[in-house]
Amino acid sequence: MAAEITLDAILHRIGHHGRVDAGPETLSALHRSWRTAVPYENLDIQLGRTISLDPDALFDKLVRRRRGGYCFEQNAGLALLLRLAGFGVTMVEAAVMRAARGEAMWGNHNALLVDLDGHRWLADAGIGDGFLEPLPLREGPQVQGNLTYRLERLDPDTWRFHHQPGGTIASYDFRLQPREIAHFAARSRELSTAADSAYVTTLMAARPIAGHTLLLLSRTLRRLGPDARTSRTIGDVDEFAATLSTQFLVPLDDLGRDGVARLWAKSGTQDDLWRARVGTGP
């Protein structure tokens, strides 16, 4: 039997204890709390599990089981939270790296538009090192802390989000037409199962921490920030398990009895292939 989907359960999951009303301060607080509490991760894809965008399945995974997910899951979950909190939310189709790779990128991402007091905001929890708080939907630079993003209107119905310099992506485009999460089901199946998909070929996890983003790609742990970028290789399976659990807040029991061992082995193969491509030694 599916667990009842409630606002209180989601607020508890993300550790939000403040006031909840349909105002800009609450919008920013909920977005920030979601981003810091619900990790971006593709571990189920790495384990060969089916990704479901059904609301009950998403609530079970992201809230009850305290897991994370990748872009489609993240923004469907965030939309559920914001709607329960009383916000008007429109899910839209997006295209990561369309500027460089063209029209085929449409549908490889989703984003959210939130209408509030006659203004629109861009919300997005589906980029691992993305913005912590929603961005006003207006052209020009958008400063959060010591990071600067930029929004550009390409035509009456299409906008481009420019990531902060040094981000994991350069940009993504998004259209204003409303979409339901079901619109992304086929593309999600493709991206979560195709042999050449980055989500299949590379274990990923990301989480913002203290002004930086921790990013795990296979066995390489990176710390991304405006003042420094560092990286190191995880040395053994115990460190790998501890990193998933403490840094990315992944409940290891939910990965299955041998889940950590399987992920460790797979990440090693991926790491070896990456090093062979770039010509670096162990």
Coordinates of N, CA and C in Angstrom, one line a residue, residues 120-273:
R120 N 7.5 35.5 -12.0 CA 7.8 34.1 -12.2 C 9.3 33.9 -11.8
W121 N 9.5 32.6 -11.3 CA 10.8 32.2 -10.8 C 11.1 30.9 -11.5
L122 N 12.4 30.7 -11.7 CA 12.9 29.4 -12.2 C 13.4 28.6 -11.0
A123 N 12.9 27.4 -10.9 CA 13.3 26.5 -9.8 C 13.8 25.3 -10.5
D124 N 14.9 24.7 -9.9 CA 15.5 23.5 -10.5 C 16.4 22.8 -9.5
A125 N 16.1 21.6 -9.2 CA 16.9 20.7 -8.3 C 17.6 19.7 -9.1
G126 N 17.5 19.7 -10.4 CA 18.0 18.6 -11.2 C 19.4 18.8 -11.9
I127 N 20.1 19.9 -11.4 CA 21.5 20.1 -11.8 C 22.3 19.9 -10.6
G128 N 23.3 19.0 -10.6 CA 24.0 18.6 -9.3 C 24.6 19.8 -8.6
D129 N 25.2 20.7 -9.4 CA 25.8 21.9 -8.8 C 25.0 23.2 -9.1
G130 N 23.7 23.0 -9.3 CA 22.9 24.1 -9.6 C 22.7 25.1 -8.5
F131 N 21.9 26.1 -8.8 CA 21.6 27.2 -7.9 C 20.8 26.7 -6.7
L132 N 21.1 27.3 -5.5 CA 20.4 26.9 -4.3 C 19.1 27.4 -4.1
E133 N 18.8 28.6 -4.6 CA 17.5 29.3 -4.5 C 17.0 29.6 -5.8
P134 N 15.7 29.7 -6.0 CA 15.1 30.0 -7.3 C 15.6 31.3 -7.9
L135 N 15.6 31.4 -9.2 CA 16.1 32.6 -9.9 C 14.9 33.4 -10.4
P136 N 14.8 34.7 -10.2 CA 13.7 35.5 -10.9 C 13.8 35.3 -12.4
L137 N 12.7 35.1 -13.0 CA 12.7 34.9 -14.5 C 12.8 36.3 -15.1
R138 N 14.0 36.8 -15.2 CA 14.2 38.0 -15.9 C 15.6 38.0 -16.5
E139 N 15.8 38.7 -17.6 CA 17.1 38.6 -18.3 C 18.2 39.3 -17.4
G140 N 19.4 38.8 -17.6 CA 20.5 39.4 -17.0 C 21.2 38.5 -15.9
P141 N 22.2 39.0 -15.3 CA 22.9 38.3 -14.2 C 22.1 38.0 -13.0
Q142 N 22.3 36.9 -12.4 CA 21.6 36.5 -11.1 C 22.7 36.1 -10.1
V143 N 22.9 36.9 -9.1 CA 23.9 36.6 -8.1 C 23.4 35.9 -6.9
Q144 N 24.0 34.8 -6.5 CA 23.7 34.1 -5.2 C 25.0 33.9 -4.5
G145 N 25.2 34.6 -3.4 CA 26.5 34.5 -2.7 C 27.6 35.1 -3.6
N146 N 28.6 34.2 -3.8 CA 29.7 34.6 -4.7 C 29.7 33.9 -6.0
L147 N 28.5 33.5 -6.4 CA 28.3 32.8 -7.7 C 27.3 33.7 -8.6
T148 N 27.6 33.7 -9.9 CA 26.8 34.5 -10.8 C 26.3 33.6 -11.9
Y149 N 25.0 33.6 -12.0 CA 24.3 32.9 -13.1 C 23.7 33.9 -14.1
R150 N 23.2 33.5 -15.2 CA 22.6 34.5 -16.1 C 21.4 33.8 -16.8
L151 N 20.4 34.6 -17.0 CA 19.2 34.2 -17.8 C 19.1 35.0 -19.1
E152 N 18.9 34.4 -20.2 CA 18.8 35.1 -21.5 C 17.5 34.6 -22.2
R153 N 16.7 35.6 -22.7 CA 15.5 35.2 -23.5 C 15.9 35.1 -24.9
L154 N 15.7 33.9 -25.5 CA 16.1 33.6 -26.9 C 15.0 34.0 -27.8
D155 N 13.7 33.8 -27.4 CA 12.6 34.2 -28.2 C 11.4 34.3 -27.3
P156 N 10.2 34.7 -27.7 CA 9.1 34.8 -26.8 C 8.8 33.6 -25.9
D157 N 9.1 32.4 -26.4 CA 8.8 31.2 -25.7 C 10.0 30.4 -25.2
T158 N 11.2 30.9 -25.4 CA 12.4 30.1 -25.0 C 13.4 30.9 -24.3
W159 N 13.9 30.4 -23.2 CA 14.9 31.0 -22.4 C 16.2 30.1 -22.3
R160 N 17.3 30.8 -22.0 CA 18.5 30.0 -21.7 C 19.1 30.4 -20.4
F161 N 19.4 29.3 -19.6 CA 20.1 29.5 -18.3 C 21.5 29.3 -18.5
H162 N 22.3 30.3 -18.2 CA 23.8 30.2 -18.2 C 24.3 29.9 -16.9
H163 N 25.0 28.7 -16.7 CA 25.6 28.3 -15.4 C 26.7 29.3 -15.0
Q164 N 27.0 29.3 -13.7 CA 28.2 30.0 -13.3 C 29.4 29.5 -13.9
P165 N 30.4 30.4 -14.2 CA 31.7 29.9 -14.8 C 32.3 28.8 -14.0
G166 N 32.6 27.7 -14.7 CA 33.2 26.5 -14.1 C 32.2 25.5 -13.6
G167 N 30.9 25.7 -14.0 CA 29.9 24.8 -13.6 C 30.0 23.5 -14.4
T168 N 29.3 22.5 -14.0 CA 29.3 21.2 -14.6 C 28.7 21.2 -16.0
I169 N 27.8 22.1 -16.3 CA 27.3 22.3 -17.7 C 27.5 23.8 -18.0
A170 N 27.5 24.1 -19.3 CA 27.6 25.5 -19.7 C 26.2 26.2 -19.6
S171 N 25.2 25.5 -20.1 CA 23.9 26.1 -20.1 C 22.8 25.1 -20.4
Y172 N 21.5 25.5 -20.2 CA 20.4 24.7 -20.7 C 19.3 25.7 -21.2
D173 N 18.5 25.3 -22.1 CA 17.4 26.1 -22.6 C 16.1 25.5 -22.1
F174 N 15.1 26.3 -22.0 CA 13.8 25.8 -21.5 C 12.7 26.6 -22.2
R175 N 11.6 25.9 -22.5 CA 10.4 26.5 -23.1 C 9.4 26.7 -22.0
L176 N 8.5 27.7 -22.3 CA 7.5 28.1 -21.3 C 6.2 27.2 -21.4
Q177 N 6.0 26.4 -22.4 CA 4.8 25.6 -22.5 C 4.7 24.6 -21.3
P178 N 3.6 24.5 -20.7 CA 3.4 23.5 -19.6 C 3.6 22.1 -20.0
R179 N 4.2 21.2 -19.2 CA 4.3 19.8 -19.4 C 4.0 19.1 -18.1
E180 N 3.5 17.9 -18.3 CA 3.3 17.0 -17.1 C 4.5 16.1 -17.0
I181 N 4.7 15.5 -15.9 CA 5.9 14.6 -15.7 C 5.8 13.4 -16.7
A182 N 4.6 13.0 -17.0 CA 4.5 11.8 -18.0 C 5.1 12.1 -19.3
H183 N 5.2 13.4 -19.7 CA 5.8 13.8 -21.0 C 7.3 13.3 -21.0
F184 N 7.9 13.2 -19.8 CA 9.4 12.9 -19.8 C 9.6 11.4 -19.6
A185 N 8.6 10.6 -19.5 CA 8.8 9.2 -19.2 C 9.6 8.4 -20.2
A186 N 9.3 8.6 -21.5 CA 10.1 7.9 -22.5 C 11.6 8.3 -22.5
R187 N 11.8 9.7 -22.4 CA 13.2 10.1 -22.4 C 13.9 9.6 -21.2
S188 N 13.2 9.6 -20.0 CA 13.8 9.1 -18.8 C 14.2 7.6 -19.0
R189 N 13.3 6.8 -19.6 CA 13.7 5.4 -19.9 C 14.9 5.3 -20.7
E190 N 15.0 6.1 -21.8 CA 16.2 6.1 -22.6 C 17.4 6.5 -21.9
L191 N 17.4 7.6 -21.2 CA 18.6 8.1 -20.5 C 19.0 7.2 -19.3
S192 N 18.1 6.4 -18.8 CA 18.4 5.6 -17.6 C 18.8 4.1 -18.1
T193 N 18.7 3.8 -19.3 CA 19.0 2.4 -19.8 C 19.9 2.3 -21.0
A194 N 20.0 3.4 -21.8 CA 20.9 3.3 -23.0 C 22.3 3.1 -22.7
A195 N 23.0 2.2 -23.4 CA 24.4 1.9 -23.0 C 25.3 3.1 -23.1
D196 N 25.0 4.0 -24.0 CA 25.9 5.2 -24.2 C 25.4 6.4 -23.4
S197 N 24.4 6.2 -22.5 CA 24.0 7.4 -21.7 C 25.0 7.6 -20.6
A198 N 25.3 8.9 -20.4 CA 26.2 9.3 -19.3 C 25.7 8.8 -17.9
Y199 N 24.4 8.7 -17.8 CA 23.8 8.2 -16.5 C 24.1 6.7 -16.3
V200 N 24.3 6.0 -17.4 CA 24.6 4.6 -17.3 C 26.1 4.3 -17.2
T201 N 26.9 5.1 -18.0 CA 28.3 4.9 -18.0 C 29.1 5.5 -16.8
T202 N 28.4 6.4 -16.1 CA 29.1 7.0 -15.0 C 28.3 7.1 -13.7
L203 N 28.8 6.6 -12.6 CA 28.2 6.8 -11.3 C 28.3 8.2 -10.9
M204 N 27.2 8.8 -10.5 CA 27.2 10.3 -10.1 C 26.5 10.5 -8.8
A205 N 27.0 11.4 -8.1 CA 26.3 12.0 -6.9 C 26.8 13.4 -6.7
A206 N 25.9 14.2 -6.2 CA 26.3 15.6 -6.0 C 25.4 16.2 -4.8
R207 N 26.0 17.1 -4.1 CA 25.3 17.8 -3.0 C 26.0 19.0 -2.6
P208 N 25.3 20.1 -2.4 CA 25.9 21.4 -2.0 C 26.2 21.3 -0.5
I209 N 27.4 21.8 -0.2 CA 27.9 21.8 1.2 C 28.7 23.0 1.5
A210 N 28.3 23.9 2.4 CA 29.1 25.0 2.8 C 29.7 25.8 1.7
G211 N 28.9 26.3 0.8 CA 29.4 27.1 -0.3 C 30.1 26.4 -1.4
H212 N 30.2 25.1 -1.3 CA 30.8 24.3 -2.4 C 29.8 23.2 -2.8
T213 N 30.2 22.5 -3.9 CA 29.4 21.3 -4.3 C 30.4 20.1 -4.2
L214 N 30.0 19.1 -3.5 CA 30.7 17.8 -3.6 C 30.1 17.0 -4.8
L215 N 31.0 16.5 -5.6 CA 30.6 15.8 -6.8 C 31.4 14.5 -6.9
L216 N 30.7 13.4 -7.0 CA 31.3 12.1 -7.1 C 31.0 11.6 -8.5
L217 N 32.1 11.3 -9.2 CA 32.0 10.7 -10.6 C 32.8 9.4 -10.5
S218 N 32.1 8.3 -10.6 CA 32.8 7.0 -10.4 C 33.5 7.0 -9.1
R219 N 34.8 6.9 -9.1 CA 35.6 6.9 -7.8 C 36.3 8.2 -7.5
T220 N 36.0 9.3 -8.3 CA 36.7 10.5 -8.1 C 35.8 11.5 -7.4
L221 N 36.2 12.0 -6.3 CA 35.4 12.9 -5.5 C 36.0 14.3 -5.7
R222 N 35.2 15.2 -6.2 CA 35.6 16.6 -6.5 C 34.9 17.5 -5.6
R223 N 35.5 18.6 -5.3 CA 35.0 19.7 -4.5 C 35.0 20.9 -5.4
L224 N 33.8 21.4 -5.8 CA 33.7 22.5 -6.7 C 33.3 23.7 -6.0
G225 N 34.0 24.8 -6.2 CA 33.6 26.1 -5.6 C 34.2 27.3 -6.3
P226 N 33.7 28.5 -6.0 CA 34.2 29.7 -6.7 C 35.7 30.0 -6.5
D227 N 36.2 29.5 -5.4 CA 37.6 29.8 -5.0 C 38.6 28.7 -5.2
A228 N 38.1 27.5 -5.4 CA 39.0 26.3 -5.6 C 38.3 25.1 -6.2
R229 N 39.0 24.3 -6.9 CA 38.5 23.0 -7.3 C 39.5 22.0 -7.0
T230 N 39.1 21.0 -6.2 CA 40.0 19.9 -5.8 C 39.4 18.6 -6.1
S231 N 40.3 17.6 -6.2 CA 39.7 16.2 -6.5 C 40.7 15.2 -5.9
R232 N 40.1 14.1 -5.6 CA 40.9 12.9 -5.1 C 40.2 11.6 -5.4
T233 N 40.9 10.6 -5.5 CA 40.4 9.3 -5.8 C 40.1 8.5 -4.5
I234 N 38.9 8.0 -4.4 CA 38.5 7.2 -3.2 C 39.3 5.9 -3.2
G235 N 39.8 5.5 -2.1 CA 40.8 4.4 -2.1 C 40.3 3.0 -1.9
D236 N 39.2 2.8 -1.2 CA 38.7 1.5 -0.9 C 37.2 1.5 -0.7
V237 N 36.6 0.3 -0.6 CA 35.2 0.2 -0.5 C 34.6 0.8 0.7
D238 N 35.4 0.7 1.8 CA 34.9 1.3 3.1 C 34.8 2.8 3.0
E239 N 35.8 3.4 2.4 CA 35.7 4.9 2.2 C 34.6 5.3 1.3
F240 N 34.4 4.4 0.2 CA 33.3 4.6 -0.7 C 32.0 4.6 0.0
A241 N 31.8 3.6 0.8 CA 30.5 3.5 1.6 C 30.3 4.7 2.5
A242 N 31.4 5.0 3.2 CA 31.3 6.2 4.1 C 31.0 7.5 3.4
T243 N 31.6 7.6 2.2 CA 31.3 8.8 1.4 C 29.9 8.9 1.0
L244 N 29.3 7.8 0.5 CA 27.9 7.8 0.1 C 27.0 8.1 1.3
S245 N 27.3 7.6 2.4 CA 26.5 7.7 3.6 C 26.6 9.1 4.2
T246 N 27.8 9.5 4.5 CA 28.0 10.8 5.3 C 28.0 12.0 4.4
Q247 N 28.6 12.0 3.2 CA 28.7 13.2 2.4 C 27.5 13.3 1.5
F248 N 26.9 12.2 1.0 CA 25.8 12.3 0.1 C 24.5 11.8 0.8
L249 N 24.5 11.5 2.0 CA 23.3 11.2 2.8 C 22.5 10.0 2.2
V250 N 23.2 9.1 1.6 CA 22.5 7.9 1.0 C 22.3 6.8 2.0
P251 N 21.1 6.4 2.3 CA 20.9 5.2 3.3 C 21.4 3.9 2.6
L252 N 22.5 3.4 3.1 CA 23.1 2.3 2.4 C 22.2 1.0 2.3
D253 N 21.4 0.8 3.3 CA 20.5 -0.3 3.3 C 19.6 -0.3 2.1
D254 N 19.2 0.9 1.6 CA 18.3 0.9 0.5 C 18.9 0.5 -0.8
L255 N 20.2 0.4 -0.8 CA 20.9 -0.1 -2.0 C 20.9 -1.6 -2.2
G256 N 20.4 -2.3 -1.2 CA 20.4 -3.8 -1.2 C 21.6 -4.4 -0.5
R257 N 21.5 -5.7 -0.3 CA 22.5 -6.4 0.5 C 23.9 -6.2 0.0
D258 N 24.0 -6.4 -1.4 CA 25.3 -6.2 -2.0 C 25.4 -5.0 -2.8
G259 N 24.6 -4.0 -2.6 CA 24.5 -2.8 -3.4 C 25.8 -2.0 -3.4
V260 N 26.4 -1.8 -2.2 CA 27.6 -1.0 -2.2 C 28.8 -1.7 -2.9
A261 N 28.9 -3.0 -2.7 CA 29.9 -3.8 -3.4 C 29.8 -3.7 -4.9
R262 N 28.5 -3.8 -5.4 CA 28.3 -3.8 -6.8 C 28.7 -2.4 -7.4
L263 N 28.3 -1.4 -6.6 CA 28.6 0.0 -7.1 C 30.1 0.2 -7.1
W264 N 30.8 -0.3 -6.0 CA 32.2 -0.1 -5.9 C 32.9 -0.8 -7.1
A265 N 32.5 -2.0 -7.5 CA 33.1 -2.7 -8.6 C 32.8 -2.0 -9.9
K266 N 31.6 -1.5 -10.1 CA 31.2 -0.8 -11.3 C 32.0 0.5 -11.4
S267 N 32.1 1.2 -10.3 CA 32.8 2.5 -10.4 C 34.3 2.3 -10.7
G268 N 34.9 1.1 -10.3 CA 36.2 0.8 -10.6 C 36.4 0.6 -12.1
T269 N 35.5 -0.1 -12.7 CA 35.6 -0.3 -14.2 C 35.5 1.0 -14.9
Q270 N 34.5 1.8 -14.5 CA 34.4 3.2 -15.1 C 35.6 4.0 -14.9
D271 N 36.2 4.0 -13.7 CA 37.4 4.8 -13.5 C 38.5 4.3 -14.3
D272 N 38.7 3.0 -14.5 CA 39.8 2.5 -15.4 C 39.6 2.9 -16.8
L273 N 38.3 2.9 -17.3 CA 38.1 3.3 -18.7 C 38.3 4.8 -18.9

